[in-house]
Amino acid sequence: MTKPKLFIARKLRDVVEARAARDYEVILNPEDRLFSREALIATCRAVDAVLPCHSERFDAGVIAELGPRLKIIANHSVGTDHVDLAAAKAAGIVVTNTPDVLSDATAEIAMLCMLGAARRGAEGDAMIRAGKWDFWSPAFMVGRQVTGKRFGVLGMGRVGQVTADRARGFGMEVHYHNRRRLPDHLEKGAVFHDTLEGLLAVSDVLSLHCPSTPQNAGIINAVTLAQLPQRAILVNTARGGLVDEAALVAALTSGQLFAAGLDVFQTEPGGNPALAALPNVFLLPHIGSATEETRDAMGFRALDNLDAFFAGAEPGDRVA
């Protein structure tokens, strides 16, 4: 029987590509280049399925040009903001994602961003690398201690819940705002706030874990930043579009915020030079899920969804 033809849009782990090659006629991207819009459309028109990452944009215009052959977009990501789900559904294209498997890795990065920001990790690292560490005193490089502080979670989904667990390990008091309150066994004593304003007011550290939707675009802006406690810390490991970066620069420059720890940006790759110029920002290049274990699990989860679809079953992680 002829194998379905699958386009894997970016370089994945060898074990994932080997499994894909076993079960599908695969088009790989060994150079790991980002396809142009035109090349992405042309390649997808010639296959039955595509396995993309968040770097491939499937907006309504792209989906309208994909043609009748492509049947499924099996994302190698939890977030689906790079796919117009309504347009895909209207075109009869199934869309899946990879939930659950990256929660631990992303929570680890959130803790790294929090600690890097609170304890001035970027400043210290740069100082030593530049050969400028020539002084010490009790007043030198004093940061903020997170133990006992209030940890605010905006978006208490899978990643938010695991991140809250990690924060509890630092003796932090967990608060959260979500579309709906969690049951007791998932809430684990966290304090629910039914408004964003309520959460902001008590968040010594605010960690973002909500999805990037049109409603959430720029949800962290001059108005909401001003509602945080003085010298709070912002952590973003979700999506760059959640934050008005100009407002964040202003809050960090004025001292309204003590620091920020960021793994995501409005412009990726590249980031924001204005944020990179600030000493009180700890920066990472969108590596929240970048562990060997998690990248393997994400690839296998995407392939599981493809296997189910081509076997005539409902993919377990269908979102459209």
mmCIF file of N, CA and C in Angstrom, residues 1 21 24-25 38 45 48 64 69 105-106 116 121 132 144 175 179 188 200 202 204 211 263 275 310:
data_model
loop_
_atom_site.group_PDB
_atom_site.id
_atom_site.type_symbol
_atom_site.label_atom_id
_atom_site.label_comp_id
_atom_site.label_asym_id
_atom_site.label_seq_id
_atom_site.Cartn_x
_atom_site.Cartn_y
_atom_site.Cartn_z
ATOM 1 N N MET A 1 0.834 -1.173 0.000
ATOM 2 C CA MET A 1 0.000 0.000 0.000
ATOM 3 C C MET A 1 0.888 1.249 0.000
ATOM 4 N N ALA A 21 10.261 8.246 8.585
ATOM 5 C CA ALA A 21 10.688 7.643 7.319
ATOM 6 C C ALA A 21 10.253 6.188 7.208
ATOM 7 N N TYR A 24 6.157 6.757 6.469
ATOM 8 C CA TYR A 24 5.672 7.728 5.488
ATOM 9 C C TYR A 24 6.712 7.934 4.400
ATOM 10 N N GLU A 25 6.254 8.428 3.264
ATOM 11 C CA GLU A 25 7.163 8.943 2.252
ATOM 12 C C GLU A 25 7.462 10.382 2.662
ATOM 13 N N GLU A 38 6.030 31.154 -0.419
ATOM 14 C CA GLU A 38 5.767 30.498 -1.704
ATOM 15 C C GLU A 38 6.252 29.056 -1.702
ATOM 16 N N ARG A 45 1.333 21.630 -1.218
ATOM 17 C CA ARG A 45 0.379 21.237 -2.255
ATOM 18 C C ARG A 45 0.673 19.839 -2.795
ATOM 19 N N ASP A 48 0.410 14.849 1.465
ATOM 20 C CA ASP A 48 -0.850 14.536 2.163
ATOM 21 C C ASP A 48 -0.892 15.148 3.562
ATOM 22 N N ALA A 64 -5.718 29.026 1.843
ATOM 23 C CA ALA A 64 -6.540 29.116 0.630
ATOM 24 C C ALA A 64 -5.808 28.611 -0.608
ATOM 25 N N ARG A 69 -5.028 18.318 -1.862
ATOM 26 C CA ARG A 69 -4.339 17.095 -1.420
ATOM 27 C C ARG A 69 -4.028 17.109 0.075
ATOM 28 N N ALA A 105 9.554 20.831 30.722
ATOM 29 C CA ALA A 105 10.681 21.586 30.170
ATOM 30 C C ALA A 105 10.407 23.083 30.191
ATOM 31 N N THR A 106 9.187 23.476 29.827
ATOM 32 C CA THR A 106 8.853 24.898 29.810
ATOM 33 C C THR A 106 8.809 25.468 31.224
ATOM 34 N N GLY A 116 17.040 34.051 36.935
ATOM 35 C CA GLY A 116 18.000 34.879 36.222
ATOM 36 C C GLY A 116 17.677 36.351 36.353
ATOM 37 N N GLY A 121 21.224 37.552 36.856
ATOM 38 C CA GLY A 121 22.091 36.582 36.202
ATOM 39 C C GLY A 121 22.770 37.099 34.952
ATOM 40 N N LYS A 132 35.482 42.115 33.913
ATOM 41 C CA LYS A 132 35.238 43.340 34.681
ATOM 42 C C LYS A 132 34.903 43.079 36.156
ATOM 43 N N ARG A 144 16.838 40.267 44.141
ATOM 44 C CA ARG A 144 15.627 40.017 44.921
ATOM 45 C C ARG A 144 15.499 38.524 45.195
ATOM 46 N N HIS A 175 -0.750 32.372 43.163
ATOM 47 C CA HIS A 175 -2.002 33.023 42.794
ATOM 48 C C HIS A 175 -2.199 32.817 41.302
ATOM 49 N N ARG A 179 -9.552 31.456 32.789
ATOM 50 C CA ARG A 179 -10.924 31.629 32.308
ATOM 51 C C ARG A 179 -11.928 30.989 33.258
ATOM 52 N N LYS A 188 -4.593 22.980 44.147
ATOM 53 C CA LYS A 188 -3.553 22.687 45.142
ATOM 54 C C LYS A 188 -3.310 23.868 46.097
ATOM 55 N N LEU A 200 -2.889 40.791 39.209
ATOM 56 C CA LEU A 200 -1.757 41.694 39.068
ATOM 57 C C LEU A 200 -1.381 42.337 40.398
ATOM 58 N N VAL A 202 -1.300 41.319 43.304
ATOM 59 C CA VAL A 202 -0.622 40.495 44.305
ATOM 60 C C VAL A 202 0.547 39.706 43.722
ATOM 61 N N ASP A 204 4.163 39.428 42.950
ATOM 62 C CA ASP A 204 5.558 39.873 43.038
ATOM 63 C C ASP A 204 6.338 39.361 41.843
ATOM 64 N N PRO A 211 -2.665 31.397 26.260
ATOM 65 C CA PRO A 211 -2.463 31.238 24.816
ATOM 66 C C PRO A 211 -2.398 32.586 24.114
ATOM 67 N N ASP A 263 11.771 34.404 27.406
ATOM 68 C CA ASP A 263 12.188 33.363 26.456
ATOM 69 C C ASP A 263 11.518 33.570 25.098
ATOM 70 N N LEU A 275 15.199 45.768 24.476
ATOM 71 C CA LEU A 275 15.223 44.927 25.675
ATOM 72 C C LEU A 275 16.623 44.377 25.924
ATOM 73 N N PHE A 310 -4.337 8.735 9.595
ATOM 74 C CA PHE A 310 -4.245 7.908 8.379
ATOM 75 C C PHE A 310 -4.733 6.474 8.610
#
